[in-house]
PDB file of C-alpha atoms in Angstrom:
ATOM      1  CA  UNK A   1     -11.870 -18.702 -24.737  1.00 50.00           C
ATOM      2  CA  UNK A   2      -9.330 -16.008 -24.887  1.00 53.00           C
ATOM      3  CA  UNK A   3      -5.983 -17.379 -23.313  1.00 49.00           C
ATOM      4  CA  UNK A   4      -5.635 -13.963 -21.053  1.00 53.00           C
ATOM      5  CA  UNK A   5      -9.218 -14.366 -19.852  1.00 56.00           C
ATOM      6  CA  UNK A   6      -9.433 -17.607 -18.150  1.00 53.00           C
ATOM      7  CA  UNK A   7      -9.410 -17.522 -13.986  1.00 56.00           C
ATOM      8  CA  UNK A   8      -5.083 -17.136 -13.006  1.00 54.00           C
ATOM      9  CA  UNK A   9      -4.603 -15.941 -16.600  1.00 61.00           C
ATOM     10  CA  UNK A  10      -0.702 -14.415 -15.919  1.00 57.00           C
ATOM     11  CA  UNK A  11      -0.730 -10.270 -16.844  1.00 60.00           C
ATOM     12  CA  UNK A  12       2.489  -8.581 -17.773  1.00 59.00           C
ATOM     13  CA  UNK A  13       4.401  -7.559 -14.805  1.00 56.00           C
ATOM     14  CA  UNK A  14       4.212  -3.378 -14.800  1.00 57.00           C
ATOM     15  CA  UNK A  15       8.140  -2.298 -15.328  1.00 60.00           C
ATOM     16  CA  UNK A  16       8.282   0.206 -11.534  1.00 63.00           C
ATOM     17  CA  UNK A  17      10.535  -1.318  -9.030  1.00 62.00           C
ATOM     18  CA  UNK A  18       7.628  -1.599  -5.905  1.00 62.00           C
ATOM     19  CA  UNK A  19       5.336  -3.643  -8.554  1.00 73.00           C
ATOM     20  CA  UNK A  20       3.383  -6.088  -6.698  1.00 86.00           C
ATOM     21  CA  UNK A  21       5.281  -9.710  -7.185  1.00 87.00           C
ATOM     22  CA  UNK A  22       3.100 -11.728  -4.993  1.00 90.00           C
ATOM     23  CA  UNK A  23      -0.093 -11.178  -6.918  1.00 92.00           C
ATOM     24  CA  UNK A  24      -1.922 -14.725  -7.399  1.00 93.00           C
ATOM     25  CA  UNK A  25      -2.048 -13.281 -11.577  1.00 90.00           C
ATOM     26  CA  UNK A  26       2.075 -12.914 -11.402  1.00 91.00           C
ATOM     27  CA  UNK A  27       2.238 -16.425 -10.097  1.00 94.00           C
ATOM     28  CA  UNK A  28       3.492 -18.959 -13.096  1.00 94.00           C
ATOM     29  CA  UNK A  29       2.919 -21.749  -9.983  1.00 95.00           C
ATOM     30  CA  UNK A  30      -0.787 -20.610 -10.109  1.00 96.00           C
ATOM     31  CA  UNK A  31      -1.253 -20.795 -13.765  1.00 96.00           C
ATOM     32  CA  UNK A  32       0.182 -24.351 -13.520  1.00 96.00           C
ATOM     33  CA  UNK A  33      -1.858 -25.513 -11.299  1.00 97.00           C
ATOM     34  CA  UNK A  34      -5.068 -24.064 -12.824  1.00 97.00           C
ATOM     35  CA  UNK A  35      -4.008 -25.375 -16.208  1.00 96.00           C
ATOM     36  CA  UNK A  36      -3.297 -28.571 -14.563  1.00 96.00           C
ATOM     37  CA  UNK A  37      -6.831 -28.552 -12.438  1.00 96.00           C
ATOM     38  CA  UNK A  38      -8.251 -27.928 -15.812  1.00 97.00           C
ATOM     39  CA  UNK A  39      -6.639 -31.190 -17.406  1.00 95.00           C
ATOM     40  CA  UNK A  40      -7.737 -33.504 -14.520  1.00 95.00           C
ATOM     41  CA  UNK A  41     -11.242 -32.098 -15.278  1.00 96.00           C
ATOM     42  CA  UNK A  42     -11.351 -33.031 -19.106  1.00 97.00           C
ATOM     43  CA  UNK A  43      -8.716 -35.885 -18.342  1.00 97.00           C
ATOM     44  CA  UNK A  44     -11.822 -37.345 -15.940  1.00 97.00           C
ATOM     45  CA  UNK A  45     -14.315 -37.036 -18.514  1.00 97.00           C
ATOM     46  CA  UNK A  46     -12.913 -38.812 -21.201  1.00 97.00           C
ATOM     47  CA  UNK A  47     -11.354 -41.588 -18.882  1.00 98.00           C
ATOM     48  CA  UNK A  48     -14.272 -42.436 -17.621  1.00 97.00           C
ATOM     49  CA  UNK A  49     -15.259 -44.331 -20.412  1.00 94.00           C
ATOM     50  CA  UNK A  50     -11.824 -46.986 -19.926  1.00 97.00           C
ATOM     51  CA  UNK A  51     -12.930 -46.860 -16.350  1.00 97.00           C
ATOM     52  CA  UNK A  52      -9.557 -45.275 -15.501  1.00 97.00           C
ATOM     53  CA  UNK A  53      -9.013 -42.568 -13.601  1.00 96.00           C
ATOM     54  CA  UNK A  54      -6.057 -39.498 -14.571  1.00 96.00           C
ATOM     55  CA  UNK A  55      -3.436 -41.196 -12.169  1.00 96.00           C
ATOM     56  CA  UNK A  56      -3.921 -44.664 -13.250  1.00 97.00           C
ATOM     57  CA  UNK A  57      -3.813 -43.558 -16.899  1.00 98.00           C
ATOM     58  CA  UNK A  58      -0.314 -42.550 -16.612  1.00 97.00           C
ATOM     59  CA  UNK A  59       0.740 -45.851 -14.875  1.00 98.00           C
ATOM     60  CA  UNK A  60      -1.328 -47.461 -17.855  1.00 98.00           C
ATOM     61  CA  UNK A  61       0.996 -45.336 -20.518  1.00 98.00           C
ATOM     62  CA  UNK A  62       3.922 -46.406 -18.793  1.00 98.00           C
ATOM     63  CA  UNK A  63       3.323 -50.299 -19.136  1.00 98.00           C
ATOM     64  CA  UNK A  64       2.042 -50.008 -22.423  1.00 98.00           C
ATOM     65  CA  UNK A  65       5.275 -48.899 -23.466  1.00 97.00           C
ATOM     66  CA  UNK A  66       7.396 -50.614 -21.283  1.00 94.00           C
ATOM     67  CA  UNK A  67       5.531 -53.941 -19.575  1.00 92.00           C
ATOM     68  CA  UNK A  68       6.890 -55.400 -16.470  1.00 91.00           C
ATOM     69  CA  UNK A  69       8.506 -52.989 -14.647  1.00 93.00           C
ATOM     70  CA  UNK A  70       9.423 -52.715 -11.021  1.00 92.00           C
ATOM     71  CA  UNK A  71       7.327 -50.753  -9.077  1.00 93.00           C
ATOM     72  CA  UNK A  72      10.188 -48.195  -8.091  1.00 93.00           C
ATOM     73  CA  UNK A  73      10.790 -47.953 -11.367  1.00 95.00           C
ATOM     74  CA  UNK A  74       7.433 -47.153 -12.539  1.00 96.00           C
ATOM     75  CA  UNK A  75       7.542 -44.571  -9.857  1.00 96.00           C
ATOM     76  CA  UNK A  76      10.695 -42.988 -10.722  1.00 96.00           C
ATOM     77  CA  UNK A  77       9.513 -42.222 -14.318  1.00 96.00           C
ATOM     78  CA  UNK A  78       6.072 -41.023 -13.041  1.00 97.00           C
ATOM     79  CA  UNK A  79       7.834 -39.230 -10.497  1.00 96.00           C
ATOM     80  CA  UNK A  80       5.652 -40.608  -7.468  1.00 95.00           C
ATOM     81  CA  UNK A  81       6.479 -42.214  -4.233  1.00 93.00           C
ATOM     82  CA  UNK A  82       5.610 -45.976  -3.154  1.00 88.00           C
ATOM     83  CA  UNK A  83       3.239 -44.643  -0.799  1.00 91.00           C
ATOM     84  CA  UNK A  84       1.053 -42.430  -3.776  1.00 93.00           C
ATOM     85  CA  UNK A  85       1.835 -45.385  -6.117  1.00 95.00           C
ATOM     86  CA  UNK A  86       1.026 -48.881  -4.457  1.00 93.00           C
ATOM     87  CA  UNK A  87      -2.976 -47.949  -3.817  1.00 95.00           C
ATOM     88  CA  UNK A  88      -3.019 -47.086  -8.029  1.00 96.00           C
ATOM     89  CA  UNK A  89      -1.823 -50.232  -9.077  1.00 97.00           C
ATOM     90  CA  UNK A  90      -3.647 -52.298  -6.205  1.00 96.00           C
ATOM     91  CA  UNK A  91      -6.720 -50.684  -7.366  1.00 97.00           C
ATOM     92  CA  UNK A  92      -5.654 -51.700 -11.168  1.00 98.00           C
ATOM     93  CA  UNK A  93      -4.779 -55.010 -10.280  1.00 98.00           C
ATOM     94  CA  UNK A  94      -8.508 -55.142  -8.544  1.00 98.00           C
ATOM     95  CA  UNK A  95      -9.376 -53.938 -11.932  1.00 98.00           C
ATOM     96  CA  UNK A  96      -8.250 -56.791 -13.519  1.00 98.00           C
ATOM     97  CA  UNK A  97      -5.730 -55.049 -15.508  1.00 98.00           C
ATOM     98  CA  UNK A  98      -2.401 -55.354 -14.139  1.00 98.00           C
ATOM     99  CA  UNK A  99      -0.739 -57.921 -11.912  1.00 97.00           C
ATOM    100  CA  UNK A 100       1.884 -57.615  -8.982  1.00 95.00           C
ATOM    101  CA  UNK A 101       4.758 -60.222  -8.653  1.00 91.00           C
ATOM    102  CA  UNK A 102       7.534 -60.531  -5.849  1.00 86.00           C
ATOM    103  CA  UNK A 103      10.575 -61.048  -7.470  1.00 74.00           C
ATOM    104  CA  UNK A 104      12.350 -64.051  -6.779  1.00 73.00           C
ATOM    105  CA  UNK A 105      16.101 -63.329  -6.567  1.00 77.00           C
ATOM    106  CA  UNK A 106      14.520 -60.257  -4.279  1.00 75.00           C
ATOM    107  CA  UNK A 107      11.343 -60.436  -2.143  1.00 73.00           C
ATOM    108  CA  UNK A 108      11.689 -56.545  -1.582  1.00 78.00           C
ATOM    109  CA  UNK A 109      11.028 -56.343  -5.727  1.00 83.00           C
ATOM    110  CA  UNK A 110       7.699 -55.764  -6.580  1.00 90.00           C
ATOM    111  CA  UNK A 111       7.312 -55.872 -10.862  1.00 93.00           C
ATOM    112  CA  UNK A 112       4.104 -54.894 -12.347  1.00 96.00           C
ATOM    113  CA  UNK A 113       2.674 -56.627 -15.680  1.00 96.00           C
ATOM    114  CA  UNK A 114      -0.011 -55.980 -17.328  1.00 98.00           C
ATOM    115  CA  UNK A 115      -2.845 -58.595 -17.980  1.00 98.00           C
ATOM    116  CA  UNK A 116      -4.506 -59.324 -21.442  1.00 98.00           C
ATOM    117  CA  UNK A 117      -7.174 -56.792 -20.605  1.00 98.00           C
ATOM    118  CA  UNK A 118      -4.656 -53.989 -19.448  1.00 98.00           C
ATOM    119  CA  UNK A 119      -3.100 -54.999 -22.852  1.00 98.00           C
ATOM    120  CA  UNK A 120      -5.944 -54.728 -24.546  1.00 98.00           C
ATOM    121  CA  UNK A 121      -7.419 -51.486 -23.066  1.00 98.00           C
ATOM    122  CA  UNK A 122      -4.495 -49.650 -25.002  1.00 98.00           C
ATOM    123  CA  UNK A 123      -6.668 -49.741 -28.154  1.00 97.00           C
ATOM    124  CA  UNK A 124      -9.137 -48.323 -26.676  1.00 97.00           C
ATOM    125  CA  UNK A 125      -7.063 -45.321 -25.472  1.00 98.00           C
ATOM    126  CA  UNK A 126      -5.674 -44.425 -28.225  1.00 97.00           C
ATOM    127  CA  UNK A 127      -8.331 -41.690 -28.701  1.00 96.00           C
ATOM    128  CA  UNK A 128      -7.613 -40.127 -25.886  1.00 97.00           C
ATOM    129  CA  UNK A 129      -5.028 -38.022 -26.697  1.00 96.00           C
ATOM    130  CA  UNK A 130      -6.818 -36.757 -29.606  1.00 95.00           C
ATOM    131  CA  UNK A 131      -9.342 -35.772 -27.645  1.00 96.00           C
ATOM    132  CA  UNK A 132      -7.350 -33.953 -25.436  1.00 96.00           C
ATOM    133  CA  UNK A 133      -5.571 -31.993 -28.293  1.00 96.00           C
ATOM    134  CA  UNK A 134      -8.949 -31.216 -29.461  1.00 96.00           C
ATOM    135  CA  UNK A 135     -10.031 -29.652 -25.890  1.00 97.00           C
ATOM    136  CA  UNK A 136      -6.993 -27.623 -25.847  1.00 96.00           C
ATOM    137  CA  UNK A 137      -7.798 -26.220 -28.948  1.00 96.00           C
ATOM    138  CA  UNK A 138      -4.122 -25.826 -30.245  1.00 96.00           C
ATOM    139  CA  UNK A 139      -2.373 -28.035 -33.161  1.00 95.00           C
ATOM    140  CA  UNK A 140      -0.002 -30.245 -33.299  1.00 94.00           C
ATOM    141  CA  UNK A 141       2.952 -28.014 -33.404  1.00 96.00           C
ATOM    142  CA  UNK A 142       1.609 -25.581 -30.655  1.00 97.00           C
ATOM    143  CA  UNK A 143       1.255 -28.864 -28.813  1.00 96.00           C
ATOM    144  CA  UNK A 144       4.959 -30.169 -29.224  1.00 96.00           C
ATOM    145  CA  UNK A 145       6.326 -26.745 -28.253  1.00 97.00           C
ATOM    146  CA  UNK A 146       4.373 -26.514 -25.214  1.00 97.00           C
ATOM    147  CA  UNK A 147       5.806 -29.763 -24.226  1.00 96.00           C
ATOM    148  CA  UNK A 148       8.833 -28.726 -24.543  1.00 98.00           C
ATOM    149  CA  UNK A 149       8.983 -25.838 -23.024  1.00 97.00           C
ATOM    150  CA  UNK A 150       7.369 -27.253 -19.756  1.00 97.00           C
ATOM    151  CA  UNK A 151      10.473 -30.307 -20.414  1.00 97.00           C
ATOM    152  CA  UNK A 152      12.845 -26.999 -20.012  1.00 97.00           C
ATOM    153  CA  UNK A 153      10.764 -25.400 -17.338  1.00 97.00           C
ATOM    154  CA  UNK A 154      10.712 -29.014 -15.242  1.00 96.00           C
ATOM    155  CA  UNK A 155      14.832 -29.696 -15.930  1.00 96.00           C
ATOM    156  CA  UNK A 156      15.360 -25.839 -15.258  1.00 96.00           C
ATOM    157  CA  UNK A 157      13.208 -26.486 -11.506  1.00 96.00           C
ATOM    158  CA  UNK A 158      14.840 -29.885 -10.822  1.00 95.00           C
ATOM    159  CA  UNK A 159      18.293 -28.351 -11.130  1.00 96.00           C
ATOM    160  CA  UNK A 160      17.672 -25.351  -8.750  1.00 95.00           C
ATOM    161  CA  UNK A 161      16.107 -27.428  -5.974  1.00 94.00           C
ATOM    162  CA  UNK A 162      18.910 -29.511  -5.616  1.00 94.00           C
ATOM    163  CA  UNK A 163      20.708 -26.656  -5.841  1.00 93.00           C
ATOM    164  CA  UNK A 164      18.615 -25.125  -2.651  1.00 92.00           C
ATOM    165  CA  UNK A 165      19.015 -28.680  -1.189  1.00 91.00           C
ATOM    166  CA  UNK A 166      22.729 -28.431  -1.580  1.00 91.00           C
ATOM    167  CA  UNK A 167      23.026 -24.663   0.118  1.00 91.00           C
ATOM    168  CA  UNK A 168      20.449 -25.653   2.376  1.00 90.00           C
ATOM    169  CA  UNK A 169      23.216 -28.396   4.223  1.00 84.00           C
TER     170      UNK A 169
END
């Protein structure tokens, strides 16, 4: 599919002064979202097979790379609250693939760990991302520059909203 001609495809802007800015098509929010609507859709294909769904993949990434980690840590680097994050990992723990453990020097500390089977389900996920770079249909390259670009775009949005925050007081 042509990248202009999908639904919330973004046109060029006409140059005149009174253009129309609050066209859904001039929206970059919109073409997020559908791009990101889109993922979830392939994302819950191909995860069904681990039995995982999109959100609990990411926690999964996260202890595969770093295992045992509090749970407000976890969230901070998924960038989700307790509230969005404690039914995920109850629901993997149900799973059987993670655990929860009060800490002991702090019963407010709640680490996560993964089990042998979380452990083990990493092998087993290792096609996924392959699979997603085939649905997107770019390479590797058009791939890492994406990513980086939405890195800028996120740092860029982070730093003007607590900007806003701070001329909002």
């Amino acid at each position: 599919m042509d990248r202009e001609s999908y639904p919330g495809a973004m046109t060029v802007p006409p140059a005149s002064p009174d253009a129309d800015w609050l066209r859904l098509d001039r929206q970059i929010c919109f073409s997020l979202h559908a791009a990101s609507r889109a993922f979830n859709g392939v994302y819950r294909v191909i995860l069904k097979d681990l039995g995982l769904t999109y959100p609990q993949y990411l926690v999964m990434l996260v202890l595969w790379e770093r295992d045992d980690l509090p749970v407000k840590k976890l969230g901070e680097q998924l960038r989700l609250d307790s509230g969005t994050l404690s039914p995920l990992v109850k629901r993997l723990e149900g799973a059987g693939l993670v655990r929860r453990e009060r800490s002991a020097q702090d019963e407010r500390s709640v680490s996560v760990r993964l089990t042998g089977e979380g452990a083990a389900l990493r092998e087993r996920a290792l096609e996924v991302p392959r699979r997603i770079m085939s649905a997107t249909g770019f390479d590797l390259g058009e791939i890492v520059d994406l990513r980086a670009r939405l890195d800028q775009l996120t740092a860029a949005l982070d730093a003007a909203a607590r900007q806003e925050a701070r001329s909002a007081r």
